[in-house]
mmCIF file of C-alpha atoms in Angstrom:
data_model
loop_
_atom_site.group_PDB
_atom_site.id
_atom_site.type_symbol
_atom_site.label_atom_id
_atom_site.label_comp_id
_atom_site.label_asym_id
_atom_site.label_seq_id
_atom_site.Cartn_x
_atom_site.Cartn_y
_atom_site.Cartn_z
ATOM 1 C CA MET A 1 115.326 69.986 117.071
ATOM 2 C CA THR A 2 116.946 67.207 115.035
ATOM 3 C CA PRO A 3 120.450 67.701 113.570
ATOM 4 C CA LYS A 4 118.929 67.928 110.090
ATOM 5 C CA MET A 5 116.442 70.551 111.236
ATOM 6 C CA LYS A 6 119.211 72.472 112.997
ATOM 7 C CA LYS A 7 121.200 72.558 109.778
ATOM 8 C CA PHE A 8 118.163 73.775 107.859
ATOM 9 C CA ASP A 9 117.485 76.446 110.495
ATOM 10 C CA ARG A 10 121.064 77.656 110.291
ATOM 11 C CA PHE A 11 120.718 77.893 106.510
ATOM 12 C CA LEU A 12 117.559 79.957 106.932
ATOM 13 C CA GLU A 13 119.233 82.243 109.464
ATOM 14 C CA LYS A 14 122.234 82.930 107.229
ATOM 15 C CA SER A 15 120.009 83.422 104.182
ATOM 16 C CA ILE A 16 117.912 86.001 106.018
ATOM 17 C CA VAL A 17 121.032 88.017 106.806
ATOM 18 C CA VAL A 18 122.173 87.914 103.166
ATOM 19 C CA PHE A 19 118.761 89.082 101.960
ATOM 20 C CA LEU A 20 118.768 91.876 104.553
ATOM 21 C CA TYR A 21 122.137 93.062 103.237
ATOM 22 C CA ILE A 22 120.725 93.130 99.688
ATOM 23 C CA PHE A 23 117.616 94.864 100.972
ATOM 24 C CA ALA A 24 119.630 97.599 102.721
ATOM 25 C CA ALA A 25 121.836 98.157 99.665
ATOM 26 C CA PHE A 26 119.116 98.420 97.023
ATOM 27 C CA MET A 27 116.423 100.359 98.909
ATOM 28 C CA PRO A 28 117.101 103.695 97.151
ATOM 29 C CA PHE A 29 117.582 102.140 93.718
ATOM 30 C CA LYS A 30 115.547 99.104 92.674
ATOM 31 C CA ILE A 31 112.178 98.554 94.298
ATOM 32 C CA ALA A 32 111.857 95.175 92.563
ATOM 33 C CA VAL A 33 115.132 93.933 94.080
ATOM 34 C CA THR A 34 114.217 95.472 97.418
ATOM 35 C CA GLN A 35 110.788 93.853 97.584
ATOM 36 C CA SER A 36 112.093 90.491 96.369
ATOM 37 C CA SER A 37 114.890 90.400 98.943
ATOM 38 C CA ILE A 38 112.717 91.443 101.878
ATOM 39 C CA GLY A 39 109.960 89.104 100.693
ATOM 40 C CA LEU A 40 112.380 86.184 100.831
ATOM 41 C CA ALA A 41 113.722 87.342 104.209
ATOM 42 C CA ILE A 42 110.172 87.448 105.602
ATOM 43 C CA PHE A 43 109.368 84.028 104.115
ATOM 44 C CA PHE A 44 112.489 82.440 105.622
ATOM 45 C CA TRP A 45 111.742 84.149 108.946
ATOM 46 C CA LEU A 46 108.274 82.596 108.916
ATOM 47 C CA LEU A 47 109.845 79.195 108.244
ATOM 48 C CA ARG A 48 112.093 79.671 111.268
ATOM 49 C CA LEU A 49 109.095 80.786 113.286
ATOM 50 C CA PHE A 50 106.689 77.966 112.429
ATOM 51 C CA VAL A 51 108.699 75.095 110.926
ATOM 52 C CA THR A 52 112.123 74.883 112.554
ATOM 53 C CA LYS A 53 111.112 76.828 115.689
ATOM 54 C CA GLY A 54 114.582 78.406 115.523
ATOM 55 C CA THR A 55 113.259 81.824 116.491
ATOM 56 C CA ARG A 56 110.225 83.200 118.223
ATOM 57 C CA PHE A 57 107.906 86.128 117.720
ATOM 58 C CA LYS A 58 108.968 88.989 119.973
ATOM 59 C CA PRO A 59 106.282 91.591 120.632
ATOM 60 C CA ILE A 60 107.452 95.205 120.600
ATOM 61 C CA LYS A 61 104.207 96.795 121.817
ATOM 62 C CA LEU A 62 103.313 98.067 118.356
ATOM 63 C CA GLU A 63 100.979 95.159 117.642
ATOM 64 C CA TRP A 64 97.689 96.918 118.413
ATOM 65 C CA GLY A 65 98.533 99.809 116.124
ATOM 66 C CA PHE A 66 99.434 97.505 113.245
ATOM 67 C CA LEU A 67 96.448 95.207 113.786
ATOM 68 C CA LEU A 68 93.935 98.053 113.955
ATOM 69 C CA PHE A 69 95.194 99.566 110.702
ATOM 70 C CA VAL A 70 95.162 96.166 108.988
ATOM 71 C CA ALA A 71 91.605 95.648 110.262
ATOM 72 C CA ALA A 72 90.518 99.092 109.027
ATOM 73 C CA SER A 73 91.949 98.341 105.573
ATOM 74 C CA LEU A 74 90.090 95.024 105.434
ATOM 75 C CA VAL A 75 86.817 96.555 106.667
ATOM 76 C CA SER A 76 86.987 99.133 103.885
ATOM 77 C CA LEU A 77 87.659 96.533 101.185
ATOM 78 C CA PRO A 78 84.060 95.303 100.534
ATOM 79 C CA PHE A 79 82.846 98.912 100.222
ATOM 80 C CA SER A 80 85.512 99.932 97.725
ATOM 81 C CA GLN A 81 84.490 101.389 94.381
ATOM 82 C CA ASN A 82 87.281 99.313 92.856
ATOM 83 C CA ILE A 83 87.649 96.140 94.922
ATOM 84 C CA GLY A 84 90.255 94.627 92.632
ATOM 85 C CA GLU A 85 92.599 97.574 92.903
ATOM 86 C CA SER A 86 91.998 97.903 96.650
ATOM 87 C CA PHE A 87 92.905 94.240 97.075
ATOM 88 C CA ILE A 88 96.170 94.838 95.196
ATOM 89 C CA PHE A 89 96.960 97.872 97.349
ATOM 90 C CA LEU A 90 96.730 95.693 100.453
ATOM 91 C CA LYS A 91 100.306 94.727 99.564
ATOM 92 C CA ARG A 92 101.434 97.845 101.462
ATOM 93 C CA LEU A 93 100.522 95.973 104.629
ATOM 94 C CA LEU A 94 103.017 93.260 103.698
ATOM 95 C CA LEU A 95 105.828 95.734 104.383
ATOM 96 C CA ILE A 96 105.012 95.886 108.098
ATOM 97 C CA PRO A 97 106.677 92.497 108.869
ATOM 98 C CA ILE A 98 109.991 94.188 107.981
ATOM 99 C CA VAL A 99 109.864 95.654 111.485
ATOM 100 C CA TYR A 100 109.636 92.208 113.096
ATOM 101 C CA VAL A 101 112.188 90.477 110.896
ATOM 102 C CA LEU A 102 114.742 93.105 111.868
ATOM 103 C CA SER A 103 113.807 93.533 115.520
ATOM 104 C CA SER A 104 113.612 89.817 116.304
ATOM 105 C CA GLN A 105 116.172 88.327 113.905
ATOM 106 C CA LEU A 106 119.273 90.389 114.618
ATOM 107 C CA ASP A 107 121.367 89.240 117.541
ATOM 108 C CA ASP A 108 124.836 90.012 116.277
ATOM 109 C CA GLU A 109 126.666 93.305 116.729
ATOM 110 C CA LYS A 110 128.533 93.077 113.427
ATOM 111 C CA ILE A 111 125.381 92.435 111.403
ATOM 112 C CA PHE A 112 123.626 95.351 113.106
ATOM 113 C CA LYS A 113 126.518 97.670 112.251
ATOM 114 C CA ARG A 114 126.796 96.454 108.687
ATOM 115 C CA LEU A 115 123.108 96.981 108.021
ATOM 116 C CA ILE A 116 123.337 100.573 109.227
ATOM 117 C CA TYR A 117 126.520 101.290 107.284
ATOM 118 C CA ILE A 118 125.235 99.662 104.087
ATOM 119 C CA PHE A 119 122.005 101.642 104.276
ATOM 120 C CA VAL A 120 123.645 105.041 104.896
ATOM 121 C CA PHE A 121 126.337 104.528 102.244
ATOM 122 C CA SER A 122 123.751 103.318 99.738
ATOM 123 C CA VAL A 123 121.542 106.390 100.186
ATOM 124 C CA SER A 124 124.629 108.611 100.026
ATOM 125 C CA PHE A 125 125.660 107.038 96.713
ATOM 126 C CA TYR A 126 122.120 107.693 95.481
ATOM 127 C CA SER A 127 122.573 111.346 96.497
ATOM 128 C CA LEU A 128 125.912 111.568 94.700
ATOM 129 C CA LEU A 129 124.245 110.361 91.519
ATOM 130 C CA GLY A 130 121.520 112.946 92.055
ATOM 131 C CA ILE A 131 124.060 115.757 92.392
ATOM 132 C CA LYS A 132 125.787 114.514 89.252
ATOM 133 C CA SER A 133 122.493 114.562 87.335
ATOM 134 C CA PHE A 134 121.831 118.130 88.467
ATOM 135 C CA LEU A 135 125.275 119.319 87.403
ATOM 136 C CA ALA A 136 124.622 117.783 83.985
ATOM 137 C CA ASN A 137 121.276 119.582 83.701
ATOM 138 C CA PRO A 138 120.919 122.388 86.289
ATOM 139 C CA THR A 139 117.501 123.461 84.992
ATOM 140 C CA VAL A 140 115.794 120.278 86.189
ATOM 141 C CA ARG A 141 115.021 119.359 89.813
ATOM 142 C CA VAL A 142 116.888 116.234 90.884
ATOM 143 C CA ARG A 143 114.820 113.222 89.891
ATOM 144 C CA ASN A 144 117.518 110.549 89.917
ATOM 145 C CA ILE A 145 115.699 107.312 89.047
ATOM 146 C CA HIS A 146 112.485 108.459 90.768
ATOM 147 C CA ASN A 147 110.395 111.609 90.616
ATOM 148 C CA SER A 148 111.533 114.622 92.623
ATOM 149 C CA MET A 149 109.151 113.982 95.516
ATOM 150 C CA THR A 150 110.414 110.427 96.003
ATOM 151 C CA ALA A 151 114.009 111.647 95.654
ATOM 152 C CA GLY A 152 113.236 114.292 98.274
ATOM 153 C CA GLY A 153 111.865 111.690 100.680
ATOM 154 C CA ILE A 154 114.839 109.366 100.186
ATOM 155 C CA THR A 155 117.450 112.096 100.664
ATOM 156 C CA MET A 156 115.550 113.522 103.657
ATOM 157 C CA ILE A 157 115.824 110.134 105.352
ATOM 158 C CA GLY A 158 119.462 109.722 104.317
ATOM 159 C CA SER A 159 120.385 113.192 105.603
ATOM 160 C CA LEU A 160 118.824 112.595 109.018
ATOM 161 C CA ALA A 161 120.312 109.111 109.392
ATOM 162 C CA ALA A 162 123.825 110.308 108.545
ATOM 163 C CA MET A 163 123.462 113.427 110.708
ATOM 164 C CA ALA A 164 122.362 111.484 113.807
ATOM 165 C CA LEU A 165 125.334 109.140 113.418
ATOM 166 C CA ALA A 166 127.719 112.054 112.867
ATOM 167 C CA VAL A 167 126.520 113.885 115.979
ATOM 168 C CA LEU A 168 125.887 110.984 118.352
ATOM 169 C CA TYR A 169 128.125 108.090 117.313
ATOM 170 C CA LYS A 170 131.313 109.403 118.876
ATOM 171 C CA LYS A 171 133.732 107.028 117.261
ATOM 172 C CA LYS A 172 136.406 108.432 114.962
ATOM 173 C CA PRO A 173 136.946 108.363 112.051
ATOM 174 C CA TRP A 174 133.319 107.302 111.546
ATOM 175 C CA GLN A 175 132.022 110.530 113.021
ATOM 176 C CA TRP A 176 133.783 112.539 110.305
ATOM 177 C CA ILE A 177 132.744 110.120 107.585
ATOM 178 C CA PHE A 178 129.086 110.411 108.569
ATOM 179 C CA ALA A 179 129.439 114.206 108.712
ATOM 180 C CA ALA A 180 130.653 114.167 105.091
ATOM 181 C CA LEU A 181 127.774 111.880 104.096
ATOM 182 C CA THR A 182 125.333 114.244 105.808
ATOM 183 C CA PHE A 183 126.602 117.041 103.582
ATOM 184 C CA VAL A 184 126.250 114.909 100.426
ATOM 185 C CA ASN A 185 122.690 113.858 101.237
ATOM 186 C CA LEU A 186 121.667 117.357 102.286
ATOM 187 C CA MET A 187 122.979 118.886 99.064
ATOM 188 C CA CYS A 188 120.959 116.421 97.018
ATOM 189 C CA LEU A 189 117.897 117.035 99.194
ATOM 190 C CA ILE A 190 118.143 120.768 98.503
ATOM 191 C CA LEU A 191 118.447 120.130 94.764
ATOM 192 C CA THR A 192 115.249 118.055 94.706
ATOM 193 C CA SER A 193 113.367 121.298 95.496
ATOM 194 C CA THR A 194 110.880 119.284 97.553
ATOM 195 C CA ARG A 195 109.643 121.670 100.230
ATOM 196 C CA GLY A 196 107.814 119.104 102.349
ATOM 197 C CA SER A 197 111.036 117.112 102.616
ATOM 198 C CA TRP A 198 112.991 120.267 103.467
ATOM 199 C CA LEU A 199 110.569 120.977 106.296
ATOM 200 C CA GLY A 200 110.756 117.378 107.493
ATOM 201 C CA PHE A 201 114.556 117.471 107.536
ATOM 202 C CA PHE A 202 114.655 120.809 109.353
ATOM 203 C CA VAL A 203 112.388 119.644 112.186
ATOM 204 C CA GLY A 204 114.107 116.235 112.399
ATOM 205 C CA ALA A 205 117.527 117.917 112.518
ATOM 206 C CA LEU A 206 116.386 120.209 115.331
ATOM 207 C CA LEU A 207 115.255 117.150 117.281
ATOM 208 C CA ILE A 208 118.665 115.495 116.874
ATOM 209 C CA VAL A 209 120.721 118.512 117.901
ATOM 210 C CA TYR A 210 118.389 119.412 120.778
ATOM 211 C CA PHE A 211 119.223 116.109 122.450
ATOM 212 C CA SER A 212 122.900 116.117 121.530
ATOM 213 C CA ASN A 213 124.430 119.573 121.217
ATOM 214 C CA ARG A 214 122.030 122.493 121.401
ATOM 215 C CA LYS A 215 124.691 124.912 120.202
ATOM 216 C CA LEU A 216 124.253 123.353 116.765
ATOM 217 C CA ILE A 217 120.725 124.772 116.606
ATOM 218 C CA ILE A 218 122.264 128.205 116.118
ATOM 219 C CA ALA A 219 124.483 126.826 113.355
ATOM 220 C CA ILE A 220 121.486 125.275 111.555
ATOM 221 C CA ILE A 221 119.493 128.497 111.743
ATOM 222 C CA ALA A 222 122.513 130.561 110.631
ATOM 223 C CA LEU A 223 123.019 128.327 107.588
ATOM 224 C CA MET A 224 119.488 128.909 106.307
ATOM 225 C CA PRO A 225 120.068 132.407 104.841
ATOM 226 C CA VAL A 226 123.431 131.272 103.425
ATOM 227 C CA VAL A 227 121.796 128.409 101.550
ATOM 228 C CA TYR A 228 118.932 130.689 100.497
ATOM 229 C CA PHE A 229 121.182 133.306 98.897
ATOM 230 C CA LEU A 230 123.798 130.929 97.492
ATOM 231 C CA GLY A 231 121.438 128.204 96.311
ATOM 232 C CA PRO A 232 119.943 127.859 92.817
ATOM 233 C CA ASP A 233 117.342 130.447 91.813
ATOM 234 C CA ALA A 234 114.628 127.775 91.742
ATOM 235 C CA PHE A 235 115.465 126.887 95.339
ATOM 236 C CA SER A 236 115.216 130.491 96.533
ATOM 237 C CA ASP A 237 111.950 130.947 94.674
ATOM 238 C CA ARG A 238 110.383 127.868 96.271
ATOM 239 C CA VAL A 239 111.528 128.919 99.748
ATOM 240 C CA GLN A 240 110.115 132.401 99.268
ATOM 241 C CA HIS A 241 106.680 131.032 98.350
ATOM 242 C CA MET A 242 106.681 128.076 100.739
ATOM 243 C CA PHE A 243 103.670 129.316 102.703
ATOM 244 C CA ASP A 244 101.957 131.343 99.976
ATOM 245 C CA PRO A 245 98.523 129.697 99.386
ATOM 246 C CA THR A 246 98.202 131.298 95.957
ATOM 247 C CA TRP A 247 101.527 130.041 94.618
ATOM 248 C CA ARG A 248 101.419 127.364 91.895
ATOM 249 C CA THR A 249 101.625 123.942 93.569
ATOM 250 C CA ASN A 250 100.349 125.337 96.870
ATOM 251 C CA ALA A 251 97.143 126.447 95.171
ATOM 252 C CA LYS A 252 96.896 123.069 93.440
ATOM 253 C CA ARG A 253 97.164 121.190 96.714
ATOM 254 C CA ILE A 254 94.493 123.342 98.318
ATOM 255 C CA ALA A 255 92.225 122.639 95.341
ATOM 256 C CA TRP A 256 92.926 118.886 95.531
ATOM 257 C CA TRP A 257 92.243 118.821 99.272
ATOM 258 C CA SER A 258 89.003 120.749 98.760
ATOM 259 C CA VAL A 259 87.796 118.071 96.359
ATOM 260 C CA GLY A 260 88.954 115.425 98.819
ATOM 261 C CA TRP A 261 86.850 117.034 101.540
ATOM 262 C CA GLU A 262 83.750 116.863 99.323
ATOM 263 C CA ILE A 263 84.378 113.167 98.620
ATOM 264 C CA PHE A 264 84.952 112.485 102.303
ATOM 265 C CA LYS A 265 81.663 114.128 103.281
ATOM 266 C CA ASP A 266 79.803 111.651 101.076
ATOM 267 C CA HIS A 267 81.828 108.616 102.258
ATOM 268 C CA PRO A 268 82.833 109.455 105.851
ATOM 269 C CA ILE A 269 82.912 106.036 107.535
ATOM 270 C CA VAL A 270 84.975 103.653 105.382
ATOM 271 C CA GLY A 271 85.790 105.884 102.412
ATOM 272 C CA VAL A 272 85.703 105.046 98.723
ATOM 273 C CA GLY A 273 88.288 102.269 99.051
ATOM 274 C CA ASP A 274 92.067 102.199 98.816
ATOM 275 C CA MET A 275 92.426 102.866 95.111
ATOM 276 C CA SER A 276 93.648 105.371 92.563
ATOM 277 C CA THR A 277 91.316 108.342 92.764
ATOM 278 C CA GLN A 278 91.182 109.724 89.205
ATOM 279 C CA LYS A 279 87.626 108.540 88.509
ATOM 280 C CA VAL A 280 86.093 109.615 91.797
ATOM 281 C CA TYR A 281 88.033 112.888 91.619
ATOM 282 C CA LYS A 282 86.533 113.608 88.202
ATOM 283 C CA LYS A 283 83.003 113.259 89.632
ATOM 284 C CA TYR A 284 83.639 115.865 92.325
ATOM 285 C CA ALA A 285 86.055 118.237 90.591
ATOM 286 C CA PRO A 286 84.858 121.666 89.368
ATOM 287 C CA PRO A 287 83.597 121.745 85.755
ATOM 288 C CA GLY A 288 86.372 121.986 83.211
ATOM 289 C CA THR A 289 89.008 120.330 85.400
ATOM 290 C CA THR A 290 91.542 118.550 83.207
ATOM 291 C CA GLU A 291 94.126 117.448 85.790
ATOM 292 C CA LEU A 292 92.830 114.340 87.564
ATOM 293 C CA VAL A 293 94.874 113.235 90.557
ATOM 294 C CA GLY A 294 95.472 109.621 91.508
ATOM 295 C CA HIS A 295 96.145 110.580 95.127
ATOM 296 C CA PHE A 296 95.708 113.705 97.231
ATOM 297 C CA HIS A 297 99.332 114.605 98.020
ATOM 298 C CA SER A 298 98.713 114.181 101.742
ATOM 299 C CA ASN A 299 98.675 111.013 103.808
ATOM 300 C CA TYR A 300 95.899 112.313 106.006
ATOM 301 C CA VAL A 301 93.606 113.612 103.260
ATOM 302 C CA HIS A 302 94.157 110.561 101.077
ATOM 303 C CA ILE A 303 93.488 108.058 103.868
ATOM 304 C CA ALA A 304 90.404 110.006 104.970
ATOM 305 C CA VAL A 305 89.064 109.811 101.403
ATOM 306 C CA THR A 306 89.960 106.171 100.747
ATOM 307 C CA LEU A 307 89.506 104.568 104.191
ATOM 308 C CA GLY A 308 87.216 107.068 105.917
ATOM 309 C CA LEU A 309 87.188 107.929 109.594
ATOM 310 C CA VAL A 310 87.770 104.290 110.524
ATOM 311 C CA GLY A 311 90.987 104.134 108.497
ATOM 312 C CA LEU A 312 92.197 107.600 109.456
ATOM 313 C CA ALA A 313 91.717 106.920 113.185
ATOM 314 C CA ALA A 314 93.559 103.593 112.882
ATOM 315 C CA PHE A 315 96.374 105.205 110.876
ATOM 316 C CA LEU A 316 96.828 108.018 113.393
ATOM 317 C CA PHE A 317 96.779 105.542 116.280
ATOM 318 C CA MET A 318 99.440 103.434 114.542
ATOM 319 C CA MET A 319 101.658 106.463 113.884
ATOM 320 C CA VAL A 320 101.327 107.900 117.399
ATOM 321 C CA ASN A 321 101.948 104.466 118.917
ATOM 322 C CA ILE A 322 105.176 104.077 116.940
ATOM 323 C CA PHE A 323 106.407 107.542 117.900
ATOM 324 C CA VAL A 324 105.659 106.961 121.604
ATOM 325 C CA ARG A 325 107.461 103.592 121.549
ATOM 326 C CA LEU A 326 110.476 105.158 119.843
ATOM 327 C CA TRP A 327 110.503 107.869 122.485
ATOM 328 C CA LYS A 328 110.466 105.262 125.252
ATOM 329 C CA GLN A 329 113.301 103.437 123.516
ATOM 330 C CA LYS A 330 115.273 106.692 123.457
ATOM 331 C CA ILE A 331 114.675 107.192 127.190
ATOM 332 C CA PHE A 332 115.701 103.596 127.939
ATOM 333 C CA LEU A 333 118.982 103.956 126.064
ATOM 334 C CA GLY A 334 119.593 107.572 127.053
ATOM 335 C CA GLY A 335 120.716 106.542 130.528
ATOM 336 C CA GLN A 336 123.626 104.650 129.007
ATOM 337 C CA ASP A 337 126.735 106.036 127.334
ATOM 338 C CA PRO A 338 126.186 107.098 123.707
ATOM 339 C CA SER A 339 126.369 104.092 121.405
ATOM 340 C CA LEU A 340 125.667 103.228 117.800
ATOM 341 C CA GLN A 341 122.310 101.892 118.851
ATOM 342 C CA TYR A 342 121.307 105.079 120.684
ATOM 343 C CA ALA A 343 122.397 107.109 117.651
ATOM 344 C CA TRP A 344 120.190 104.952 115.441
ATOM 345 C CA VAL A 345 117.169 105.320 117.727
ATOM 346 C CA MET A 346 117.589 109.100 117.568
ATOM 347 C CA ALA A 347 117.961 108.880 113.796
ATOM 348 C CA THR A 348 114.740 106.874 113.623
ATOM 349 C CA LEU A 349 112.876 109.346 115.830
ATOM 350 C CA ALA A 350 113.979 112.185 113.547
ATOM 351 C CA ILE A 351 113.159 110.214 110.399
ATOM 352 C CA PHE A 352 109.728 109.253 111.698
ATOM 353 C CA LEU A 353 108.880 112.818 112.745
ATOM 354 C CA ALA A 354 110.051 114.089 109.351
ATOM 355 C CA PHE A 355 107.954 111.412 107.628
ATOM 356 C CA LEU A 356 104.845 112.486 109.559
ATOM 357 C CA LEU A 357 105.364 116.170 108.745
ATOM 358 C CA ASN A 358 106.180 115.517 105.095
ATOM 359 C CA GLY A 359 103.027 113.406 105.015
ATOM 360 C CA PHE A 360 100.900 116.526 105.398
ATOM 361 C CA PHE A 361 101.997 117.561 101.898
ATOM 362 C CA GLU A 362 102.853 114.254 100.189
ATOM 363 C CA TRP A 363 101.341 110.779 99.880
ATOM 364 C CA ASN A 364 104.591 109.353 101.225
ATOM 365 C CA TYR A 365 102.892 106.423 102.962
ATOM 366 C CA GLY A 366 101.971 105.286 99.453
ATOM 367 C CA ASP A 367 105.511 105.874 98.156
ATOM 368 C CA ALA A 368 107.022 102.374 98.270
ATOM 369 C CA GLU A 369 110.652 103.498 98.434
ATOM 370 C CA VAL A 370 110.072 106.015 101.220
ATOM 371 C CA VAL A 371 107.769 103.970 103.458
ATOM 372 C CA THR A 372 110.018 100.912 103.094
ATOM 373 C CA MET A 373 112.903 102.971 104.473
ATOM 374 C CA VAL A 374 110.730 104.115 107.371
ATOM 375 C CA TRP A 375 109.799 100.533 108.316
ATOM 376 C CA TYR A 376 113.464 99.555 108.007
ATOM 377 C CA ALA A 377 114.539 102.338 110.382
ATOM 378 C CA VAL A 378 111.821 101.440 112.892
ATOM 379 C CA GLY A 379 112.717 97.737 112.861
ATOM 380 C CA MET A 380 116.403 98.486 113.441
ATOM 381 C CA ALA A 381 115.533 100.806 116.327
ATOM 382 C CA PHE A 382 113.902 97.968 118.262
ATOM 383 C CA VAL A 383 116.739 95.431 118.006
ATOM 384 C CA ILE A 384 117.797 96.421 121.541
ATOM 385 C CA PRO A 385 116.853 95.752 124.307
ATOM 386 C CA LEU A 386 114.893 92.796 122.945
ATOM 387 C CA ASN A 387 117.948 90.703 122.180
ATOM 388 C CA LYS A 388 119.941 92.293 125.025
ATOM 389 C CA ILE A 389 123.228 92.437 123.151
ATOM 390 C CA LYS A 390 125.913 94.958 123.999
ATOM 391 C CA LEU A 391 126.868 97.120 121.049
ATOM 392 C CA ASN A 392 130.215 98.864 120.792
ATOM 393 C CA LYS A 393 130.364 102.450 121.958
#
């Protein structure tokens, strides 16, 4: 590499880090800023990869899962009932390189730490604003910039990230700081009244404490009735009817999924195309239906309808592959003393499990803010051992 090229490569490397900082800070707030910053980081990473040769592509054994889902999305495209919109929705696939920019670009302990701290503090500030909005108008579920379901997904992720760091990153005073941030995020999560996100958090939290301090499981279970009786009336009402199939939004979801099943039966292989589903829903909905849904409030139902069996199989393979790789990463690091990196891998495992469970009841894969956070967490989880740097304990 010539001196001039080395200088250019160093500029690219520093710029990527700056854009990653911006990306981590704005994820809960401004999707335009988030997408612009990560887009530039990916572009500069590609320049380093192919022009300056200052970095190299580092496989993380997730490639087959990603490639199969990309292929399934492309196979479905020509059969779409709205090719133009399906082509636009391919942009979701452009978020996947986030994983590789993070996992292959970071080789500095301080940058790794900063990215985690910036992310957790940013989501916690988002939660503080959400709590403030609820106190100003207690009759409305926390929406806080986004709708309640997106707010629920964001605060679910923030709660699990902060909790894993509080329990596993045994470095004071950070342990106490992350414990306080867990409380802030969890309070906002409760106030979003998003039951799928509650369930995701609960299962993710059990995973964290099971592998850290199983005595905390009793504490989590004991807190449930306290929160139920002391929480807002709307919260208690939603908990009480969480599994009632005849209750308001539960009945709606069952009706939406029933229509989705009818659509799927007519388009089982490659679906109707990755598009908004109002028009096709109208064709299959019962007579007199006035509420037309643009998605089916479930990752699995929506992908089955839009991408068919081919897309659903590829999606499930991708998700299972990621979870298995995260589990192997946990095992690899579990033999070492607890570190910030191990805490983050456990946080990512919990976040990913929560995302999968929440996805039964929400189209969270299509929620840009939420899925971007998931890819961010996954990418950060695979920084080590690829770069083989020693992080502080």
